[in-house]
DNA sequence: GACTCTCGTTACCGCAAGTAACATATGCAG
DNA sequence: CTGCATATGTTACTTGCGGTAACGAGAGTC
């Protein structure tokens, strides 16, 4: 039958194209991990053993490729975070596990992290904003996910949904900034950082007393 | 006297050069505010009524110009924040004032904010990291300043310095991410956001009860 | 008048993003 | 076997940007 044949062919080609896409993404991954976020399309194409136009046929433009790449890693990271977040444990324990999961991830693959968070936003031509929608998406998605979990598990009274979103994004930002700083300076061990942040979230800032024994005051 | 003459001349030229530099920076500011962080050197030079090489003579490279630009705004913002942070008021009031100051600033000039936080890290040639050291510096500086204030005014017991830095960077990150999200979606008013974040810092996450009345659980 | 110093220009290089046009293999209709 | 449609791949090009070299003009100094 012609139709089935055509369908089979289509399907085969589709899957072949998807396999190809995966290969290209893995090649791009290697290059980005090696050269940082500034990796050029030529370099990626060379690593994949092909030339530029094929990349463009598959991903549209550089932003598309980067978005596809970012989505892969983002999905992976979000899955681990969700696991830590949904564990059947005490709230504080879950918070600490989530923080630790995130920090362990960025510690294990700082290049990936840098790519996801500090991508090149070079705007070629006059467009200016069609490229580089990666760093925001990851933080946003993490914030939204956390907001969901908060909203469905913590009793916040009226206006809980809005408050949960504020907290979700706020906590994610706290985790992100502290992690970025920690990764750069390594001022303490990971458990120490986790504990410090959890203490902050647990209201130690409000509970601590004023310092009065200071010099001359 | 020749020396005084030469000195006067030198000083005059120095001040003239500095005035020029200020003019150039203001022109660059206008362009960046109009075209976003992807503004080209050509565009900036045109806005200033001159051509590229002069910009390069003054600022070295694009990174230099952006750094100078960023420093201006960063200094201004840090000054306001320090004022709010050092006000003679209750701790919670100070925290809310600081949050509000920051949010008001990014609300008033979102383009400046975007430039400071999401700069183009385009790596020309093989260098890759000589350009674009702006976004990290602002967050880092804010984090360090906040850490100082915390350390000198809050009694945190042993290990206070390290803990203060963790908190400083964490709180700044929380403020930043929440502000970024809020600026994009405008899900609530500024005072609501301030209050939500302050509540988070005040331990409401730990104090809130579990939600048990959910569907099927 | 020759020297130098700063401000300014035009014209160029290198490089990267993105595109157009061409080449080739494969499967199917007649 | 010939036509043709489709996906895959190539070379060669255009455009635009960051950055630089080489040159020119005014002003003070000896």
CSV table of C-alpha atoms (C1' of nucleotides) in Angstrom, one decimal:
chain,number,residue,atom,x,y,z
A,1,UNK,CA,0.0,0.0,0.0
A,2,UNK,CA,1.3,3.3,-0.9
A,3,UNK,CA,0.0,5.2,2.0
A,4,UNK,CA,1.5,2.9,4.6
A,5,UNK,CA,4.7,2.9,2.7
A,6,UNK,CA,4.7,6.7,2.7
A,7,UNK,CA,3.8,6.7,6.3
A,8,UNK,CA,6.5,4.3,7.2
A,9,UNK,CA,9.0,6.3,5.3
A,10,UNK,CA,7.8,9.5,6.9
A,11,UNK,CA,8.0,7.9,10.4
A,12,UNK,CA,11.4,6.5,9.6
A,13,UNK,CA,12.7,9.8,8.4
A,14,UNK,CA,11.1,11.6,11.4
A,15,UNK,CA,12.9,9.3,13.8
A,16,UNK,CA,16.1,9.6,11.8
A,17,UNK,CA,15.8,13.3,12.0
A,18,UNK,CA,15.2,13.2,15.7
A,19,UNK,CA,18.2,10.9,16.2
A,20,UNK,CA,20.2,13.4,14.2
A,21,UNK,CA,18.9,16.2,16.3
A,22,UNK,CA,20.0,14.4,19.4
A,23,UNK,CA,23.4,13.8,18.0
A,24,UNK,CA,23.8,17.4,17.1
A,25,UNK,CA,22.7,18.5,20.5
A,26,UNK,CA,25.2,16.2,22.1
A,27,UNK,CA,28.0,17.6,19.9
A,28,UNK,CA,26.9,21.1,20.8
A,29,UNK,CA,26.9,20.1,24.4
A,30,UNK,CA,30.5,19.0,24.2
A,31,UNK,CA,31.6,22.2,22.5
A,32,UNK,CA,29.7,24.4,24.9
A,33,UNK,CA,31.2,22.5,27.9
A,34,UNK,CA,34.6,22.9,26.4
A,35,UNK,CA,34.5,26.5,25.0
A,36,UNK,CA,31.9,28.1,27.3
A,37,UNK,CA,28.8,29.9,26.3
A,38,UNK,CA,30.6,31.8,23.5
A,39,UNK,CA,31.0,28.7,21.3
A,40,UNK,CA,30.5,29.5,17.7
A,41,UNK,CA,28.1,27.7,15.3
A,42,UNK,CA,31.1,26.8,13.1
A,43,UNK,CA,32.8,25.1,16.0
A,44,UNK,CA,29.6,23.2,16.9
A,45,UNK,CA,29.1,22.1,13.3
A,46,UNK,CA,32.7,21.0,13.1
A,47,UNK,CA,32.4,19.0,16.3
A,48,UNK,CA,29.3,17.3,14.8
A,49,UNK,CA,31.2,16.6,11.6
A,50,UNK,CA,29.0,18.7,9.4
A,51,UNK,CA,28.6,22.3,8.4
A,52,UNK,CA,26.6,25.3,9.6
A,53,UNK,CA,23.5,25.3,7.3
A,54,UNK,CA,22.5,21.9,8.7
A,55,UNK,CA,22.5,23.3,12.2
A,56,UNK,CA,20.3,26.2,11.0
A,57,UNK,CA,17.9,23.8,9.2
A,58,UNK,CA,17.5,21.9,12.5
A,59,UNK,CA,17.3,24.7,15.0
A,60,UNK,CA,16.4,27.8,13.1
A,61,UNK,CA,19.0,30.1,14.6
A,62,UNK,CA,21.5,30.1,17.4
A,63,UNK,CA,18.9,31.0,19.9
A,64,UNK,CA,17.0,27.9,18.9
A,65,UNK,CA,20.0,25.6,19.4
A,66,UNK,CA,20.7,27.2,22.7
A,67,UNK,CA,17.1,26.9,23.8
A,68,UNK,CA,17.1,23.2,22.9
A,69,UNK,CA,20.3,22.7,24.8
A,70,UNK,CA,19.1,24.6,27.8
A,71,UNK,CA,15.8,22.7,27.8
A,72,UNK,CA,17.7,19.4,28.1
A,73,UNK,CA,19.7,20.4,31.1
A,74,UNK,CA,16.9,22.4,32.6
A,75,UNK,CA,14.6,19.4,32.5
A,76,UNK,CA,17.2,17.2,34.1
A,77,UNK,CA,17.9,19.6,36.9
A,78,UNK,CA,14.2,20.2,37.5
A,79,UNK,CA,13.6,16.5,37.7
A,80,UNK,CA,16.1,16.1,40.5
A,81,UNK,CA,14.8,19.2,42.3
A,82,UNK,CA,11.3,17.9,42.1
A,83,UNK,CA,12.4,14.6,43.6
A,84,UNK,CA,14.0,16.3,46.5
A,85,UNK,CA,11.1,18.6,46.9
A,86,UNK,CA,8.4,15.9,46.9
A,87,UNK,CA,10.2,13.5,49.3
A,88,UNK,CA,8.1,12.4,52.2
A,89,UNK,CA,10.0,14.1,54.9
A,90,UNK,CA,9.8,17.0,57.3
A,91,UNK,CA,9.6,20.5,55.7
A,92,UNK,CA,13.0,21.6,56.8
A,93,UNK,CA,14.6,18.4,55.7
A,94,UNK,CA,13.0,18.8,52.3
A,95,UNK,CA,14.2,22.4,52.0
A,96,UNK,CA,17.7,21.4,52.9
A,97,UNK,CA,17.7,18.4,50.5
A,98,UNK,CA,16.5,20.7,47.7
A,99,UNK,CA,19.2,23.3,48.3
A,100,UNK,CA,21.8,20.6,48.5
A,101,UNK,CA,20.6,19.0,45.3
A,102,UNK,CA,20.8,22.3,43.4
A,103,UNK,CA,24.2,23.2,44.9
A,104,UNK,CA,25.6,19.7,44.2
A,105,UNK,CA,24.4,20.0,40.6
A,106,UNK,CA,26.1,23.3,39.9
A,107,UNK,CA,29.2,22.1,41.7
A,108,UNK,CA,29.4,19.0,39.6
A,109,UNK,CA,29.0,20.8,36.3
A,110,UNK,CA,29.9,24.5,36.6
A,111,UNK,CA,30.2,24.9,32.8
A,112,UNK,CA,26.7,23.7,32.3
A,113,UNK,CA,25.6,26.0,35.0
A,114,UNK,CA,27.4,29.0,33.6
A,115,UNK,CA,25.9,28.3,30.2
A,116,UNK,CA,22.4,28.1,31.6
A,117,UNK,CA,22.6,31.1,33.8
A,118,UNK,CA,24.9,33.5,31.9
A,119,UNK,CA,24.3,32.9,28.3
A,120,UNK,CA,25.6,35.2,25.6
A,121,UNK,CA,22.9,37.6,24.7
A,122,UNK,CA,24.7,39.0,21.7
A,123,UNK,CA,22.1,40.6,19.5
A,124,UNK,CA,23.1,40.3,15.9
A,125,UNK,CA,21.5,42.9,13.6
A,126,UNK,CA,18.6,44.9,14.8
A,127,UNK,CA,16.5,42.2,16.5
A,128,UNK,CA,18.1,42.4,19.9
A,129,UNK,CA,15.9,40.1,21.9
A,130,UNK,CA,15.3,37.0,19.8
A,131,UNK,CA,18.3,35.3,21.2
A,132,UNK,CA,19.1,34.2,24.7
A,133,UNK,CA,15.9,33.5,26.5
A,134,UNK,CA,17.6,30.8,28.6
A,135,UNK,CA,18.7,32.1,31.9
A,136,UNK,CA,15.4,33.7,32.8
A,137,UNK,CA,13.5,30.5,31.8
A,138,UNK,CA,15.4,28.3,34.1
A,139,UNK,CA,15.0,30.6,37.1
A,140,UNK,CA,11.4,31.2,36.2
A,141,UNK,CA,10.6,27.6,35.8
A,142,UNK,CA,12.3,26.7,39.1
A,143,UNK,CA,10.4,29.5,40.7
A,144,UNK,CA,7.1,28.4,39.4
A,145,UNK,CA,7.7,24.8,40.3
A,146,UNK,CA,8.6,25.7,43.8
A,147,UNK,CA,5.6,28.0,44.1
A,148,UNK,CA,3.4,25.1,43.1
A,149,UNK,CA,4.8,22.9,45.8
A,150,UNK,CA,4.6,25.6,48.4
A,151,UNK,CA,1.0,26.4,47.5
A,152,UNK,CA,-0.1,22.8,47.6
A,153,UNK,CA,1.7,21.8,50.8
A,154,UNK,CA,1.9,24.9,53.0
A,155,UNK,CA,-1.0,26.7,54.6
A,156,UNK,CA,-0.6,30.4,53.9
A,157,UNK,CA,-4.1,31.6,54.5
A,158,UNK,CA,-5.8,34.1,52.1
A,159,UNK,CA,-3.8,35.2,49.1
A,160,UNK,CA,-1.8,32.1,49.3
A,161,UNK,CA,-1.3,31.6,45.6
A,162,UNK,CA,0.3,35.0,45.1
A,163,UNK,CA,2.3,34.7,48.2
A,164,UNK,CA,3.5,31.2,47.2
A,165,UNK,CA,4.7,32.6,43.8
A,166,UNK,CA,6.5,35.5,45.5
A,167,UNK,CA,8.2,33.0,47.8
A,168,UNK,CA,8.9,30.5,45.1
A,169,UNK,CA,10.8,33.0,43.0
A,170,UNK,CA,12.4,34.6,46.0
A,171,UNK,CA,13.7,31.4,47.4
A,172,UNK,CA,15.0,30.3,44.0
A,173,UNK,CA,16.8,33.6,43.6
A,174,UNK,CA,18.3,33.2,47.0
A,175,UNK,CA,19.5,29.8,46.1
A,176,UNK,CA,20.9,30.9,42.8
A,177,UNK,CA,22.7,34.0,44.0
A,178,UNK,CA,24.2,32.3,47.0
A,179,UNK,CA,25.2,29.3,44.8
A,180,UNK,CA,26.8,31.6,42.3
A,181,UNK,CA,28.8,33.4,44.9
A,182,UNK,CA,29.8,30.2,46.7
A,183,UNK,CA,30.9,28.6,43.4
A,184,UNK,CA,33.2,31.5,42.7
A,185,UNK,CA,34.8,32.0,46.2
A,186,UNK,CA,34.2,28.7,47.9
A,187,UNK,CA,34.1,30.4,51.3
A,188,UNK,CA,32.7,27.3,53.1
A,189,UNK,CA,31.6,23.8,52.6
A,190,UNK,CA,28.4,22.8,50.9
A,191,UNK,CA,26.6,21.6,54.1
A,192,UNK,CA,27.6,24.8,55.8
A,193,UNK,CA,26.0,26.9,53.0
A,194,UNK,CA,22.9,24.7,53.0
A,195,UNK,CA,22.5,25.1,56.7
A,196,UNK,CA,23.1,28.9,56.6
A,197,UNK,CA,20.5,29.4,53.9
A,198,UNK,CA,18.0,27.1,55.7
A,199,UNK,CA,18.5,29.0,58.9
A,200,UNK,CA,17.8,32.2,57.0
A,201,UNK,CA,14.6,30.8,55.6
A,202,UNK,CA,13.7,29.6,59.1
A,203,UNK,CA,13.5,33.1,60.5
A,204,UNK,CA,16.8,33.4,62.3
A,205,UNK,CA,17.2,36.9,60.9
A,206,UNK,CA,14.1,37.9,62.8
A,207,UNK,CA,15.0,36.0,65.9
A,208,UNK,CA,18.6,37.2,66.3
A,209,UNK,CA,19.2,40.0,68.7
A,210,UNK,CA,20.8,43.4,67.9
A,211,UNK,CA,24.5,43.6,68.3
A,212,UNK,CA,25.3,46.0,71.1
A,213,UNK,CA,28.8,45.2,72.1
A,214,UNK,CA,30.3,46.8,69.0
A,215,UNK,CA,33.1,49.4,69.1
A,216,UNK,CA,31.8,52.7,70.5
A,217,UNK,CA,28.1,52.0,70.4
B,1,UNK,CA,56.6,80.0,35.3
B,2,UNK,CA,56.8,77.3,32.8
B,3,UNK,CA,56.1,74.5,35.2
B,4,UNK,CA,52.9,76.0,36.5
B,5,UNK,CA,51.8,76.8,33.0
B,6,UNK,CA,52.4,73.2,32.0
B,7,UNK,CA,50.7,72.0,35.1
B,8,UNK,CA,47.7,74.3,34.4
B,9,UNK,CA,47.6,73.0,30.9
B,10,UNK,CA,47.8,69.5,32.0
B,11,UNK,CA,45.1,70.0,34.5
B,12,UNK,CA,42.9,71.7,32.0
B,13,UNK,CA,43.4,69.0,29.5
B,14,UNK,CA,42.7,66.4,32.2
B,15,UNK,CA,39.5,68.0,33.2
B,16,UNK,CA,38.6,68.5,29.6
B,17,UNK,CA,39.2,64.8,29.0
B,18,UNK,CA,37.1,63.9,32.0
B,19,UNK,CA,34.3,66.2,30.8
B,20,UNK,CA,34.5,64.5,27.4
B,21,UNK,CA,34.4,61.1,29.1
B,22,UNK,CA,31.3,62.2,31.0
B,23,UNK,CA,29.7,63.3,27.7
B,24,UNK,CA,30.5,60.1,26.0
B,25,UNK,CA,29.2,58.1,28.9
B,26,UNK,CA,25.9,60.1,28.9
B,27,UNK,CA,25.6,59.5,25.2
B,28,UNK,CA,26.2,55.8,25.7
B,29,UNK,CA,23.7,55.9,28.4
B,30,UNK,CA,21.0,57.3,26.1
B,31,UNK,CA,21.8,54.7,23.5
B,32,UNK,CA,21.8,51.8,25.9
B,33,UNK,CA,18.5,53.0,27.4
B,34,UNK,CA,17.0,53.2,23.9
B,35,UNK,CA,18.5,50.1,22.2
B,36,UNK,CA,19.0,47.8,25.2
B,37,UNK,CA,22.2,46.1,26.2
B,38,UNK,CA,23.0,45.1,22.6
B,39,UNK,CA,23.8,48.7,21.6
B,40,UNK,CA,26.7,48.8,19.2
B,41,UNK,CA,29.8,50.9,19.5
B,42,UNK,CA,28.9,52.5,16.2
B,43,UNK,CA,25.5,53.6,17.5
B,44,UNK,CA,27.0,55.0,20.6
B,45,UNK,CA,29.7,56.9,18.7
B,46,UNK,CA,27.1,58.3,16.4
B,47,UNK,CA,24.9,59.4,19.3
B,48,UNK,CA,27.9,61.2,20.8
B,49,UNK,CA,28.6,62.8,17.4
B,50,UNK,CA,31.9,61.1,16.9
B,51,UNK,CA,33.3,57.9,15.5
B,52,UNK,CA,34.4,54.6,17.0
B,53,UNK,CA,38.2,55.0,17.6
B,54,UNK,CA,37.6,57.8,20.0
B,55,UNK,CA,35.5,55.6,22.1
B,56,UNK,CA,38.2,53.0,22.1
B,57,UNK,CA,40.8,55.6,23.0
B,58,UNK,CA,38.7,56.6,26.0
B,59,UNK,CA,37.5,53.2,27.2
B,60,UNK,CA,39.9,50.6,25.8
B,61,UNK,CA,37.2,48.2,24.5
B,62,UNK,CA,33.5,47.6,24.8
B,63,UNK,CA,34.0,46.0,28.2
B,64,UNK,CA,35.6,49.1,29.5
B,65,UNK,CA,32.8,51.3,28.3
B,66,UNK,CA,30.2,49.0,29.7
B,67,UNK,CA,32.1,48.7,33.0
B,68,UNK,CA,32.3,52.5,33.3
B,69,UNK,CA,28.6,52.8,32.5
B,70,UNK,CA,27.7,50.0,35.0
B,71,UNK,CA,29.8,51.6,37.7
B,72,UNK,CA,27.9,54.8,37.4
B,73,UNK,CA,24.5,53.2,37.9
B,74,UNK,CA,25.8,50.7,40.4
B,75,UNK,CA,27.2,53.4,42.6
B,76,UNK,CA,24.0,55.4,42.5
B,77,UNK,CA,21.9,52.4,43.3
B,78,UNK,CA,24.2,51.3,46.1
B,79,UNK,CA,24.1,54.7,47.6
B,80,UNK,CA,20.3,54.6,47.9
B,81,UNK,CA,20.4,51.1,49.3
B,82,UNK,CA,22.9,52.0,51.9
B,83,UNK,CA,20.8,55.0,52.9
B,84,UNK,CA,17.8,52.7,53.4
B,85,UNK,CA,19.9,50.1,55.1
B,86,UNK,CA,21.5,52.5,57.6
B,87,UNK,CA,18.4,54.4,58.6
B,88,UNK,CA,17.8,54.5,62.3
B,89,UNK,CA,14.7,52.3,62.4
B,90,UNK,CA,13.5,48.9,63.5
B,91,UNK,CA,15.1,46.0,61.7
B,92,UNK,CA,12.0,44.9,59.9
B,93,UNK,CA,11.3,48.5,58.8
B,94,UNK,CA,14.8,48.8,57.4
B,95,UNK,CA,14.5,45.6,55.5
B,96,UNK,CA,11.2,46.7,54.0
B,97,UNK,CA,12.7,50.1,53.1
B,98,UNK,CA,15.6,48.5,51.4
B,99,UNK,CA,13.5,46.1,49.4
B,100,UNK,CA,11.3,48.9,48.4
B,101,UNK,CA,14.2,51.1,47.4
B,102,UNK,CA,15.6,48.4,45.2
B,103,UNK,CA,12.2,47.6,43.6
B,104,UNK,CA,11.4,51.2,43.0
B,105,UNK,CA,14.7,51.7,41.3
B,106,UNK,CA,14.3,48.8,38.9
B,107,UNK,CA,10.7,49.8,38.3
B,108,UNK,CA,11.6,53.4,37.5
B,109,UNK,CA,14.3,52.5,35.0
B,110,UNK,CA,13.9,48.9,33.8
B,111,UNK,CA,16.2,49.4,30.8
B,112,UNK,CA,19.1,50.4,33.1
B,113,UNK,CA,18.3,47.4,35.3
B,114,UNK,CA,18.3,45.0,32.3
B,115,UNK,CA,21.6,46.5,31.2
B,116,UNK,CA,23.2,46.0,34.6
B,117,UNK,CA,21.8,42.5,35.2
B,118,UNK,CA,21.7,40.9,31.8
B,119,UNK,CA,24.6,42.3,29.8
B,120,UNK,CA,25.8,40.9,26.5
B,121,UNK,CA,28.7,38.6,27.2
B,122,UNK,CA,29.6,38.2,23.6
B,123,UNK,CA,33.1,36.9,23.4
B,124,UNK,CA,34.9,38.4,20.4
B,125,UNK,CA,37.7,36.3,19.0
B,126,UNK,CA,39.2,33.7,21.3
B,127,UNK,CA,39.3,35.6,24.6
B,128,UNK,CA,35.8,34.8,25.8
B,129,UNK,CA,35.8,36.4,29.2
B,130,UNK,CA,37.4,39.8,29.0
B,131,UNK,CA,34.0,41.4,28.3
B,132,UNK,CA,31.0,41.6,30.5
B,133,UNK,CA,31.9,41.6,34.2
B,134,UNK,CA,29.0,43.7,35.1
B,135,UNK,CA,26.0,41.7,36.2
B,136,UNK,CA,28.0,39.7,38.7
B,137,UNK,CA,29.7,42.8,40.2
B,138,UNK,CA,26.5,44.5,41.0
B,139,UNK,CA,25.0,41.5,42.7
B,140,UNK,CA,28.3,40.7,44.4
B,141,UNK,CA,28.8,44.3,45.6
B,142,UNK,CA,25.2,44.4,46.9
B,143,UNK,CA,25.7,41.1,48.6
B,144,UNK,CA,28.9,42.2,50.3
B,145,UNK,CA,27.5,45.5,51.4
B,146,UNK,CA,24.5,43.8,52.9
B,147,UNK,CA,26.7,41.2,54.6
B,148,UNK,CA,28.7,44.0,56.2
B,149,UNK,CA,25.6,45.7,57.5
B,150,UNK,CA,24.3,42.4,58.9
B,151,UNK,CA,27.5,41.5,60.5
B,152,UNK,CA,27.9,44.8,62.2
B,153,UNK,CA,24.3,45.1,63.4
B,154,UNK,CA,23.0,41.6,64.0
B,155,UNK,CA,24.2,39.3,66.7
B,156,UNK,CA,24.7,35.9,65.0
B,157,UNK,CA,27.0,34.2,67.5
B,158,UNK,CA,30.0,32.2,66.4
B,159,UNK,CA,30.9,32.1,62.7
B,160,UNK,CA,28.9,35.3,62.3
B,161,UNK,CA,31.0,36.7,59.5
B,162,UNK,CA,30.6,33.7,57.2
B,163,UNK,CA,27.0,33.4,58.0
B,164,UNK,CA,26.5,37.1,57.3
B,165,UNK,CA,28.0,36.8,53.9
B,166,UNK,CA,25.9,33.8,53.1
B,167,UNK,CA,22.8,35.7,54.1
B,168,UNK,CA,23.9,38.9,52.4
B,169,UNK,CA,24.3,37.2,49.0
B,170,UNK,CA,21.2,35.1,49.6
B,171,UNK,CA,18.9,38.0,50.4
B,172,UNK,CA,20.2,40.0,47.5
B,173,UNK,CA,19.6,37.1,45.2
B,174,UNK,CA,16.1,36.7,46.6
B,175,UNK,CA,15.4,40.4,46.0
B,176,UNK,CA,16.9,40.3,42.6
B,177,UNK,CA,15.0,37.2,41.3
B,178,UNK,CA,11.7,38.3,42.8
B,179,UNK,CA,12.2,41.7,41.3
B,180,UNK,CA,13.0,40.3,37.9
B,181,UNK,CA,9.9,38.1,38.0
B,182,UNK,CA,7.7,40.9,39.3
B,183,UNK,CA,8.9,43.4,36.7
B,184,UNK,CA,8.1,40.9,34.0
B,185,UNK,CA,4.7,39.8,35.1
B,186,UNK,CA,3.5,42.5,37.5
B,187,UNK,CA,1.4,40.0,39.5
B,188,UNK,CA,0.9,42.4,42.4
B,189,UNK,CA,1.7,45.8,43.7
B,190,UNK,CA,5.1,46.8,45.0
B,191,UNK,CA,4.1,47.0,48.7
B,192,UNK,CA,2.5,43.6,48.4
B,193,UNK,CA,5.7,42.2,47.1
B,194,UNK,CA,7.8,43.9,49.7
B,195,UNK,CA,5.5,42.6,52.4
B,196,UNK,CA,5.6,39.1,51.0
B,197,UNK,CA,9.4,39.0,50.9
B,198,UNK,CA,9.8,40.5,54.3
B,199,UNK,CA,7.4,37.9,55.7
B,200,UNK,CA,9.5,35.2,54.1
B,201,UNK,CA,12.6,36.6,55.7
B,202,UNK,CA,10.7,36.8,59.0
B,203,UNK,CA,10.3,33.1,59.2
B,204,UNK,CA,6.7,32.7,58.0
B,205,UNK,CA,7.7,29.7,56.0
B,206,UNK,CA,8.7,27.9,59.2
B,207,UNK,CA,5.7,29.1,61.2
B,208,UNK,CA,3.1,28.2,58.6
B,209,UNK,CA,1.3,24.9,59.1
B,210,UNK,CA,0.9,22.0,56.7
B,211,UNK,CA,-2.0,22.1,54.4
B,212,UNK,CA,-4.1,19.1,55.1
B,213,UNK,CA,-7.5,19.9,53.6
B,214,UNK,CA,-6.3,19.4,50.1
B,215,UNK,CA,-8.2,17.2,47.5
B,216,UNK,CA,-8.0,13.6,48.4
B,217,UNK,CA,-5.3,13.7,51.0
C,1,DG,C1',59.5,76.7,10.7
C,2,DA,C1',60.1,72.1,13.0
C,3,DC,C1',58.3,69.2,17.1
C,4,DT,C1',54.9,67.1,19.6
C,5,DC,C1',50.4,66.1,21.6
C,6,DT,C1',45.7,65.5,21.5
C,7,DC,C1',41.4,65.0,18.9
C,8,DG,C1',39.5,63.4,15.0
C,9,DT,C1',38.8,61.0,10.6
C,10,DT,C1',38.6,57.1,6.8
C,11,DA,C1',39.6,52.7,5.6
C,12,DC,C1',40.6,48.4,6.7
C,13,DC,C1',41.0,43.3,9.1
C,14,DG,C1',39.0,39.3,11.3
C,15,DC,C1',35.3,36.9,12.8
C,16,DA,C1',30.7,35.1,13.5
C,17,DA,C1',25.7,34.8,12.3
C,18,DG,C1',22.8,33.7,8.8
C,19,DT,C1',21.5,32.7,3.8
C,20,DA,C1',21.4,31.4,-1.3
C,21,DA,C1',22.5,28.4,-4.6
C,22,DC,C1',24.1,24.4,-6.0
C,23,DA,C1',25.0,19.0,-5.6
C,24,DT,C1',23.6,14.3,-4.5
C,25,DA,C1',21.1,10.0,-3.0
C,26,DT,C1',16.9,7.7,-2.6
C,27,DG,C1',12.2,6.1,-3.5
C,28,DC,C1',8.3,6.3,-6.4
C,29,DA,C1',5.3,7.3,-10.9
C,30,DG,C1',4.9,6.7,-15.8
D,1,DC,C1',15.1,4.3,-18.2
D,2,DT,C1',13.3,9.0,-17.5
D,3,DG,C1',11.1,12.5,-14.6
D,4,DC,C1',10.4,14.3,-10.1
D,5,DA,C1',10.0,15.1,-5.2
D,6,DT,C1',12.3,15.2,-0.8
D,7,DA,C1',15.9,15.2,2.6
D,8,DT,C1',20.8,15.8,3.2
D,9,DG,C1',24.8,17.9,2.5
D,10,DT,C1',28.1,21.3,0.5
D,11,DT,C1',30.6,25.9,-1.0
D,12,DA,C1',30.5,30.6,-1.2
D,13,DC,C1',28.4,34.7,-0.1
D,14,DT,C1',26.4,38.9,2.5
D,15,DT,C1',25.9,41.7,6.5
D,16,DG,C1',27.3,43.6,10.6
D,17,DC,C1',30.1,44.2,14.6
D,18,DG,C1',34.4,44.7,17.5
D,19,DG,C1',38.8,46.4,17.1
D,20,DT,C1',42.9,48.7,14.8
D,21,DA,C1',46.3,51.1,11.7
D,22,DA,C1',47.3,54.9,9.2
D,23,DC,C1',46.7,59.3,8.2
D,24,DG,C1',45.2,64.6,8.9
D,25,DA,C1',44.4,69.1,11.5
D,26,DG,C1',44.7,72.5,15.1
D,27,DA,C1',47.4,74.4,19.1
D,28,DG,C1',51.1,75.3,22.1
D,29,DT,C1',56.5,75.1,22.6
D,30,DC,C1',61.3,75.9,21.3
